[in-house]
mmCIF file of C-alpha atoms in Angstrom:
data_model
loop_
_atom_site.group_PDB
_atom_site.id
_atom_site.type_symbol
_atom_site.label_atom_id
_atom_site.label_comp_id
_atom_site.label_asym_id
_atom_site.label_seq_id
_atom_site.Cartn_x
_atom_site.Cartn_y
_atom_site.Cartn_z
ATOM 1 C CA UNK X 1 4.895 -0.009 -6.737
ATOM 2 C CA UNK X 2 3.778 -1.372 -3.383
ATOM 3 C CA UNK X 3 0.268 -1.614 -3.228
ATOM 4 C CA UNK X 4 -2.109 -2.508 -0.141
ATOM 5 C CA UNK X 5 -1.188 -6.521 0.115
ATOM 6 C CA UNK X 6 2.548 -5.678 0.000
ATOM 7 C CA UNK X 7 2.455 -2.735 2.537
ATOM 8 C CA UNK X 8 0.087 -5.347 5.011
ATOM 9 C CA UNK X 9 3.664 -7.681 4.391
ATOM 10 C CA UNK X 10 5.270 -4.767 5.700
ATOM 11 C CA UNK X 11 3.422 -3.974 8.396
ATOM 12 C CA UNK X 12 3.634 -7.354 9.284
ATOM 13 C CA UNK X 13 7.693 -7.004 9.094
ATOM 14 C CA UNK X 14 6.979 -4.084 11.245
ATOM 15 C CA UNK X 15 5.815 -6.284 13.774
ATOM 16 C CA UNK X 16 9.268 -7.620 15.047
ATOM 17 C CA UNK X 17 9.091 -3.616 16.531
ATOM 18 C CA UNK X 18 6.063 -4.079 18.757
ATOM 19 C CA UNK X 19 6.613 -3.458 22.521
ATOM 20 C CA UNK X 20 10.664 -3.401 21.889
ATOM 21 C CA UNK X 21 12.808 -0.233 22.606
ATOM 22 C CA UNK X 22 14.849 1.782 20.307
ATOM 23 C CA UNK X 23 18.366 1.600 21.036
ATOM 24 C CA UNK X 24 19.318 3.724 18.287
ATOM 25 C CA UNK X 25 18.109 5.278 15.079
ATOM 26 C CA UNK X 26 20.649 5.425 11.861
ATOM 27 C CA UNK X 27 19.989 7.898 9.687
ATOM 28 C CA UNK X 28 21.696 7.114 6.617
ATOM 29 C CA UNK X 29 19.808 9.354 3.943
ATOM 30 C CA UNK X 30 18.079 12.409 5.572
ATOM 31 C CA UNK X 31 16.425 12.781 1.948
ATOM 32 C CA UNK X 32 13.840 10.274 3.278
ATOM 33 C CA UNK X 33 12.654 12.266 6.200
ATOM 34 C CA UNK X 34 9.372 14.429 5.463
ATOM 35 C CA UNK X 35 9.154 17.555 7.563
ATOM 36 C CA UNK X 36 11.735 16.748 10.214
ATOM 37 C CA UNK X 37 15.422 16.597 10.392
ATOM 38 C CA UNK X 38 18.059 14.112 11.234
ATOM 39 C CA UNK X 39 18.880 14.895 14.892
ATOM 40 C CA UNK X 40 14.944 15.572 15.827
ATOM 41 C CA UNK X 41 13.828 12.404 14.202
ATOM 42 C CA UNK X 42 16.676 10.708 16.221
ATOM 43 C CA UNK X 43 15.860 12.349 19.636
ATOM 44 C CA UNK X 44 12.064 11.775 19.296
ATOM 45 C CA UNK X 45 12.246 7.925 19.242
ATOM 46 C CA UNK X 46 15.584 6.919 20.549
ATOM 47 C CA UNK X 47 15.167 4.785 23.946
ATOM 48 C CA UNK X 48 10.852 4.780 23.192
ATOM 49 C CA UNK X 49 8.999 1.635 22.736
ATOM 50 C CA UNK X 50 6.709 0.543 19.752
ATOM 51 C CA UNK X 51 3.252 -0.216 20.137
ATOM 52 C CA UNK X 52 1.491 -2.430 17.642
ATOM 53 C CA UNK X 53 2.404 -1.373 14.356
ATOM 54 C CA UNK X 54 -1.053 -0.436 12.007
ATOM 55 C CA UNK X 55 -1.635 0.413 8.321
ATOM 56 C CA UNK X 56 -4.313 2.714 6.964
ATOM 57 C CA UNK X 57 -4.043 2.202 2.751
ATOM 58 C CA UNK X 58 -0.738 2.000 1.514
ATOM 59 C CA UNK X 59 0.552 3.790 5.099
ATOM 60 C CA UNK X 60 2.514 1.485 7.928
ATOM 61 C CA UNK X 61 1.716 3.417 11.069
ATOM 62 C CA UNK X 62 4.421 2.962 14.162
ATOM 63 C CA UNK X 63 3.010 4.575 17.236
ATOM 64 C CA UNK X 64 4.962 4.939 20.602
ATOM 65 C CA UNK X 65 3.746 3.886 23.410
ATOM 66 C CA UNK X 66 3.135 6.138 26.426
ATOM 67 C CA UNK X 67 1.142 9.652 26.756
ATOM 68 C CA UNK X 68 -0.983 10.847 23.841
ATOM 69 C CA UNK X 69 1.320 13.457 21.957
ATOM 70 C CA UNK X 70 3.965 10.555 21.935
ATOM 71 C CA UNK X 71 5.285 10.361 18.575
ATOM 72 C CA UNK X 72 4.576 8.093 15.695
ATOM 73 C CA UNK X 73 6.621 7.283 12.428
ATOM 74 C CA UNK X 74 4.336 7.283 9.112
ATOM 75 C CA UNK X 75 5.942 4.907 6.325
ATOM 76 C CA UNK X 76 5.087 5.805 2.879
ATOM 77 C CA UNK X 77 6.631 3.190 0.062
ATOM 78 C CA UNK X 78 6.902 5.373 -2.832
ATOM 79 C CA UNK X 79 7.438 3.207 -5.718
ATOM 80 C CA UNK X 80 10.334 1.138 -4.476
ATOM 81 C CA UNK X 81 10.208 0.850 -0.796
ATOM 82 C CA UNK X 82 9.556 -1.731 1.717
ATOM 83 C CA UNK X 83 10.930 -2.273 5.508
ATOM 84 C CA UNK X 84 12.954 -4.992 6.574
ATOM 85 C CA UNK X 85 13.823 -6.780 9.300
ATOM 86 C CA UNK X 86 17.464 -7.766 9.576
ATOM 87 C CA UNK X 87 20.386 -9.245 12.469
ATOM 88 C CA UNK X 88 22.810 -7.246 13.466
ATOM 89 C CA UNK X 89 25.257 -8.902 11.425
ATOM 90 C CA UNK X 90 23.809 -8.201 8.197
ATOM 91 C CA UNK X 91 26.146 -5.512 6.191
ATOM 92 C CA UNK X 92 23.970 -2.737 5.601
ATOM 93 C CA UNK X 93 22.354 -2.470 1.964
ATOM 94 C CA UNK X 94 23.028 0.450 -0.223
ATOM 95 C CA UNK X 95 19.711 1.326 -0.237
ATOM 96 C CA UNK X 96 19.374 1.026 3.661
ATOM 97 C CA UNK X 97 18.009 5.139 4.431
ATOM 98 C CA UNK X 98 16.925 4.694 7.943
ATOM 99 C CA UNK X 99 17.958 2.331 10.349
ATOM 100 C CA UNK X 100 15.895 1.678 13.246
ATOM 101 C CA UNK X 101 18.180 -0.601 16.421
ATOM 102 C CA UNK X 102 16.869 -3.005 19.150
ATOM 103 C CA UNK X 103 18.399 -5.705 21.150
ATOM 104 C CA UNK X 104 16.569 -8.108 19.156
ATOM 105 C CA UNK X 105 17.863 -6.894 15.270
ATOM 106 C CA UNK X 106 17.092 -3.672 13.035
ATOM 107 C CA UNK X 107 14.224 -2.415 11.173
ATOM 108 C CA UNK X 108 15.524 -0.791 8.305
ATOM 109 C CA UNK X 109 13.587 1.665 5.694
ATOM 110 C CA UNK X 110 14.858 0.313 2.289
ATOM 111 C CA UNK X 111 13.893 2.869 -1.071
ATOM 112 C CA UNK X 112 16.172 3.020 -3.950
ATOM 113 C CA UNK X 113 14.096 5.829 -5.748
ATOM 114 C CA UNK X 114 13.369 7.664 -2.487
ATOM 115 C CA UNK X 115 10.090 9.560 -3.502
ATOM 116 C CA UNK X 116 8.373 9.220 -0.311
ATOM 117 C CA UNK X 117 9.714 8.464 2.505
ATOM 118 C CA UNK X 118 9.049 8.716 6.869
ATOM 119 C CA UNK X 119 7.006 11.480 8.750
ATOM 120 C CA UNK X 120 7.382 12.273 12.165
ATOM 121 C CA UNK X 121 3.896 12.877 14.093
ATOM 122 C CA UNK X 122 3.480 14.071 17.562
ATOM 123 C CA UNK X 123 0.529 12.349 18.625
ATOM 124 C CA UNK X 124 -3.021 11.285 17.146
ATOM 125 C CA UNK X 125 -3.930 14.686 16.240
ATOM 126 C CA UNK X 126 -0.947 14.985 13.843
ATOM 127 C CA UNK X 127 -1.790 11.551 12.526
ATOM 128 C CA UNK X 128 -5.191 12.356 11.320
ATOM 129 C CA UNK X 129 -3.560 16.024 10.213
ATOM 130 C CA UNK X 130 -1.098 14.182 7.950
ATOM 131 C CA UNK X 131 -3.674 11.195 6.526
ATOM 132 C CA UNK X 132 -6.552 13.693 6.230
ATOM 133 C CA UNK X 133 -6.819 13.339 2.291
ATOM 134 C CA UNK X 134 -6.879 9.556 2.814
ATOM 135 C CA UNK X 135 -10.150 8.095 1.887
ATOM 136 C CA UNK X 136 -11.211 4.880 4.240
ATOM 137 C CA UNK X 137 -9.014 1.736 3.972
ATOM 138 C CA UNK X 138 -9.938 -0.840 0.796
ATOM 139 C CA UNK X 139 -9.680 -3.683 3.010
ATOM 140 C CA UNK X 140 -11.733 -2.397 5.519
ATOM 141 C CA UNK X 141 -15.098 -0.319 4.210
ATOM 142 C CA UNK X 142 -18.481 -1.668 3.755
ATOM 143 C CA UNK X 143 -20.493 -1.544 0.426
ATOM 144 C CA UNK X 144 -22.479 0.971 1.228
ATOM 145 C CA UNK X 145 -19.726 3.449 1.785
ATOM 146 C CA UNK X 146 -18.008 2.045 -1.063
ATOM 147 C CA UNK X 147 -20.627 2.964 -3.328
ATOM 148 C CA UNK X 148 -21.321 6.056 -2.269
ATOM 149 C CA UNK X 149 -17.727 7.325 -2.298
ATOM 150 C CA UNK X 150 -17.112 5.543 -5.580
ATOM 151 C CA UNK X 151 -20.142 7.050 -7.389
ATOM 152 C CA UNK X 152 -20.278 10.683 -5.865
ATOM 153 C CA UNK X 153 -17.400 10.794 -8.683
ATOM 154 C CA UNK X 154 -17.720 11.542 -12.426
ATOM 155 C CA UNK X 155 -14.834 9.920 -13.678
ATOM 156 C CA UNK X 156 -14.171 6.304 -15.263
ATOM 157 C CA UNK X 157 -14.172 3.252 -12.676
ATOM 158 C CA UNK X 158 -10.247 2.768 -13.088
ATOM 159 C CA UNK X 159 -9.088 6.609 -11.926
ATOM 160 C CA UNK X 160 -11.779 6.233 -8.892
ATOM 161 C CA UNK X 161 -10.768 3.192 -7.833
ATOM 162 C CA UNK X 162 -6.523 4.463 -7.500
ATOM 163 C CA UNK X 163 -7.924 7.994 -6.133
ATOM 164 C CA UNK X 164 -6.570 7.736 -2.408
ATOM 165 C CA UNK X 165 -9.257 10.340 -1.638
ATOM 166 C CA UNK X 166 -11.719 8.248 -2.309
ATOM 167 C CA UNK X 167 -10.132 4.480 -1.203
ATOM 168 C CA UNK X 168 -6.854 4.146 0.196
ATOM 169 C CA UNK X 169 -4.516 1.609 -0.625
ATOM 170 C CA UNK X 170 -5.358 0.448 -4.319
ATOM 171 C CA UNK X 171 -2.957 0.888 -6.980
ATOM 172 C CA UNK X 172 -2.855 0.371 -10.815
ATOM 173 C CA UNK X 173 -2.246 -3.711 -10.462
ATOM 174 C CA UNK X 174 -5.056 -3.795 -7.538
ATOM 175 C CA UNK X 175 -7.001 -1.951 -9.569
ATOM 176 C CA UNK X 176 -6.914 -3.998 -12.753
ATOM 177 C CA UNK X 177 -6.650 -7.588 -11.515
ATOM 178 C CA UNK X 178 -10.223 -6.134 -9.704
ATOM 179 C CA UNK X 179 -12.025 -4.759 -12.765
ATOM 180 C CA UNK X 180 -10.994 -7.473 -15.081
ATOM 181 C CA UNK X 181 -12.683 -10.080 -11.741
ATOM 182 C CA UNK X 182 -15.765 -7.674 -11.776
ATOM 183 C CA UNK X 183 -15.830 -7.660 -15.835
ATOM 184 C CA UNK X 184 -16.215 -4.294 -15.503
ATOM 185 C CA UNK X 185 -14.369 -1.975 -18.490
ATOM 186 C CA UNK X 186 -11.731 0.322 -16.752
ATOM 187 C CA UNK X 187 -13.188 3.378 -18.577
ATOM 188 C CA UNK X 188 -16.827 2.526 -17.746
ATOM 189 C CA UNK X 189 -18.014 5.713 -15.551
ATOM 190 C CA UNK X 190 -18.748 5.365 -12.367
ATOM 191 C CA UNK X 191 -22.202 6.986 -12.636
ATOM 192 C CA UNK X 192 -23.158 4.328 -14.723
ATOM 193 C CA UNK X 193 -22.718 1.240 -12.402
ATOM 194 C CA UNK X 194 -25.559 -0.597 -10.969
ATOM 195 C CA UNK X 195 -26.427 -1.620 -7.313
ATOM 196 C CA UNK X 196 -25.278 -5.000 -8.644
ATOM 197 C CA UNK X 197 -22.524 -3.637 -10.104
ATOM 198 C CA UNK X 198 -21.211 -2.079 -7.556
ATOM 199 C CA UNK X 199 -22.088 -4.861 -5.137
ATOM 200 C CA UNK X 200 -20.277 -7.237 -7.432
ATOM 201 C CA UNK X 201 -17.069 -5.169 -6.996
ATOM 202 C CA UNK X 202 -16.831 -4.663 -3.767
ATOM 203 C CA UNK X 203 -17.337 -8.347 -3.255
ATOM 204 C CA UNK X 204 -14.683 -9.376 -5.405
ATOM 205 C CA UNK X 205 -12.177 -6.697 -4.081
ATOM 206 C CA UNK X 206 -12.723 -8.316 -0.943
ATOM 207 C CA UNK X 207 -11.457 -11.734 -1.850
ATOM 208 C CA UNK X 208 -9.264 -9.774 -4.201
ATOM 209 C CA UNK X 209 -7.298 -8.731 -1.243
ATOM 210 C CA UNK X 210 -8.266 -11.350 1.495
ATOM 211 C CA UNK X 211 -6.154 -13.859 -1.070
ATOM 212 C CA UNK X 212 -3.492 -10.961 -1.826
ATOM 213 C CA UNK X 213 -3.080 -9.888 1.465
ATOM 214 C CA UNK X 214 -2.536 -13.756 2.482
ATOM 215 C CA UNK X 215 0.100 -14.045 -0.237
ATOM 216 C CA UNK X 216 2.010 -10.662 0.507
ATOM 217 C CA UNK X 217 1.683 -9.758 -2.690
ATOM 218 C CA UNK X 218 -0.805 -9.740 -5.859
ATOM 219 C CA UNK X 219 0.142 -13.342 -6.975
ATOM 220 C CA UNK X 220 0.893 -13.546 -10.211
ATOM 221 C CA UNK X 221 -0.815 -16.965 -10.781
ATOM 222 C CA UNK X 222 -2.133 -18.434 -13.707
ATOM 223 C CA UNK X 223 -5.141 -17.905 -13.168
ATOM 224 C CA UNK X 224 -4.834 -14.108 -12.028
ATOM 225 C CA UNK X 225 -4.639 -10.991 -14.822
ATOM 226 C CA UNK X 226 -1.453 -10.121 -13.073
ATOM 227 C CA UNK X 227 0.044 -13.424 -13.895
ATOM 228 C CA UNK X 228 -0.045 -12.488 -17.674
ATOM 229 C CA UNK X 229 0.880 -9.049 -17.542
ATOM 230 C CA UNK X 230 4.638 -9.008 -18.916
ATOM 231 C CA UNK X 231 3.726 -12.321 -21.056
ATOM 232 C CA UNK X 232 4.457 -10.843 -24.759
ATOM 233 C CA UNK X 233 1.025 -11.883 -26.344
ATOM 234 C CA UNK X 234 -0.745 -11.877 -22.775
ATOM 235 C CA UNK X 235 -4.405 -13.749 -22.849
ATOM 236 C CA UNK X 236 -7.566 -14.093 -20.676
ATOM 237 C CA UNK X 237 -7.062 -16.252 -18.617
ATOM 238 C CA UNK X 238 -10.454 -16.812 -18.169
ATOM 239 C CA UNK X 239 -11.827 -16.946 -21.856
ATOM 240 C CA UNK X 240 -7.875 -17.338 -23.837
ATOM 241 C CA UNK X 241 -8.976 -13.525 -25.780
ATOM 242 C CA UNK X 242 -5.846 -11.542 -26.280
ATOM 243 C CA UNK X 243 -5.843 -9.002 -23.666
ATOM 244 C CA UNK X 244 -5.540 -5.216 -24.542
ATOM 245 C CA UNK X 245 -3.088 -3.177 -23.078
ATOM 246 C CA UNK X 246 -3.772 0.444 -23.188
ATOM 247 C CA UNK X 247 -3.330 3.828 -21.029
ATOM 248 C CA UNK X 248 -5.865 5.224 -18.945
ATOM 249 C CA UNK X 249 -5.352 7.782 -16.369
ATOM 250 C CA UNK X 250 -1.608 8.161 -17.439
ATOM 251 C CA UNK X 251 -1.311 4.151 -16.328
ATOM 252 C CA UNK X 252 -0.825 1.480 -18.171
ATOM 253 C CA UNK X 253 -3.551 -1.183 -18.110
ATOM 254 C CA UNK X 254 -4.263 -4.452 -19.018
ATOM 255 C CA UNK X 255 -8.152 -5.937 -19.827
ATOM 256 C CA UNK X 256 -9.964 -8.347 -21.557
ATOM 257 C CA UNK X 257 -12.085 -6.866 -24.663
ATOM 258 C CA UNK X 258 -14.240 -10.193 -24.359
ATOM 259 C CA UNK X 259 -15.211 -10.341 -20.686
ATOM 260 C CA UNK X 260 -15.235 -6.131 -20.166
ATOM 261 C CA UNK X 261 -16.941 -4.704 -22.580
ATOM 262 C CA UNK X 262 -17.419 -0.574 -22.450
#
C-alpha cells in the first residue's frame, strides 16, 4: 500500500502538471471517480491549468489555478495506486482509469484494485470539507503536537500511529520500520510513553521519512526492518534476534522481541 514516501514520489510525478493546461481528460473507469461523474469531472478541468501540485498524508492535491472556487482533483492511492507520467506514444495500460492530456505528455491515474480513487473539489472550502478527518501531516508536525495527539489516545502505539485522525500519512510498514528504530513494542500504550519516549519517536520518524521520502519509497535495505520483512526466518538487523511476526490492529507486523520489549 502506498504510504507517505511513495505518495511524496507521486506528487513529485505530479509535478510534470504544474502551470500546464489540460487538453483533455480520459476517463477510462468512472468507478474511480468519488462523488462526481464522468462528463462533470471532464468539463471542470478540461482547458484549466495546474498549479503546484501538494500532498497532505497519503493525499496528492492538484489545485487549478485562477479564482478561489476553482476546482481541485484529490488523489487517494488505495492499496495499489500511483500516477504516472507518460508520452503520448505510450499504449495505454490496462490499469490506466483516468487519463489526464497536455501538450507536453499524460498524467495518468493507475489502480488495479480501485478502492479509492479521485475527488472533485470546488475550491479551498471543499478541500478542507473533504480532508477534515485528516490529522496534521507526519512529515510536517512538531513534537509537541505529536505528543499530544499521540497520547490524548488510549490505544497501543502501533494503531495510533496508522490512525489518519490522529497523523496522516503513516501506514503499517511506516509504522513498523519506526517503532522497531524507537525500540518501542507496537502494543506498548500510548499513555505509557515518556517525554523521552515520545521525543525519541518523533525524532526518528523524522529521519525515518527524510531518508524514505529521498528514496521514494521505504528502502528495503539491509540495514532497515523492511529489508527483512518477506526473508523466511527474518532477523534484527540490528542485534541478529529472530524477529516476531504477529497481528495487531488486524495488520500484520514485524518486531524485534530483543530490542522492543512490552
Amino acid at each position: 500500500m502506498p504510504e507517505l514516501p511513495d505518495v511524496e514520489g507521486f506528487r513529485r510525478v505530479a509535478q510534470h502538471v504544474e502551470k500546464r493546461q489540460v487538453r483533455s481528460v480520459q476517463v477510462c473507469d468512472a468507478q474511480v471517480l468519488r462523488g462526481v461523474g464522468s462528463e462533470a469531472f471532464r468539463n471542470a478541468l478540461q482547458r484549466r491549468y495546474f498549479a503546484a501540485p501538494q500532498r497532505h498524508g497519503k493525499w496528492v492535491l492538484l489545485p487549478t489555478a485562477g479564482a478561489a472556487d476553482s476546482p481541485w482533483v484529490l488523489a487517494h492511492f488505495g492499496m495499489t495506486g500511483s500516477f504516472e507520467w507518460c508520452g503520448h506514444d505510450v499504449e495505454l495500460h490496462k490499469h490506466d482509469r483516468v487519463v489526464f492530456d497536455f501538450a507536453t505528455g499524460q498524467l495518468r491515474y493507475r489502480d488495479m484494485r480501485k478502492l479509492t480513487g479521485l475527488h472533485l473539489a470546488r475550491g479551498q472550502d471543499e478541500v478542507d470539507e473533504l480532508l477534515a478527518e485528516l490529522g496534521p501531516d507526519a512529515q510536517q508536525i512538531g513534537a509537541e503536537e505529536f505528543a499530544e495527539r499521540l497520547t490524548r489516545t488510549r490505544r497501543g502505539v502501533k494503531a495510533a500511529l496508522m490512525d489518519q485522525a490522529v497523523l496522516a500519512g503513516l501506514g503499517n510498514i511506516c509504522a513498523d520500520e519506526l517503532l522497531w528504530r524507537a525500540r518501542i513494542h507496537p502494543n506498548r500504550a500510548t499513555t505509557e510513553l515518556s517525554g523521552d519516549d515520545l521525543d525519541g519517536l518523533h525524532r526518528e520518524m523524522r529521519a525515518m521519512l527524510r531518508d524514505a521520502v529521498r528514496a521514494g519509497r521505504v528502502p528495503d535495505d539491509a540495514s532497515w526492518l523492511t529489508g527483512h520483512r518477506d526473508e523466511p526466518d527474518p532477523r534484527c538487523p540490528r542485534c541478529s534476534t529472530a524477529l516476531r511476526k504477529t497481528r495487531v490492529g488486524g495488520r500484520g507486523t514485524l518486531w524485534c522481541p530483543a530490542c522492543q520489549h512490552a
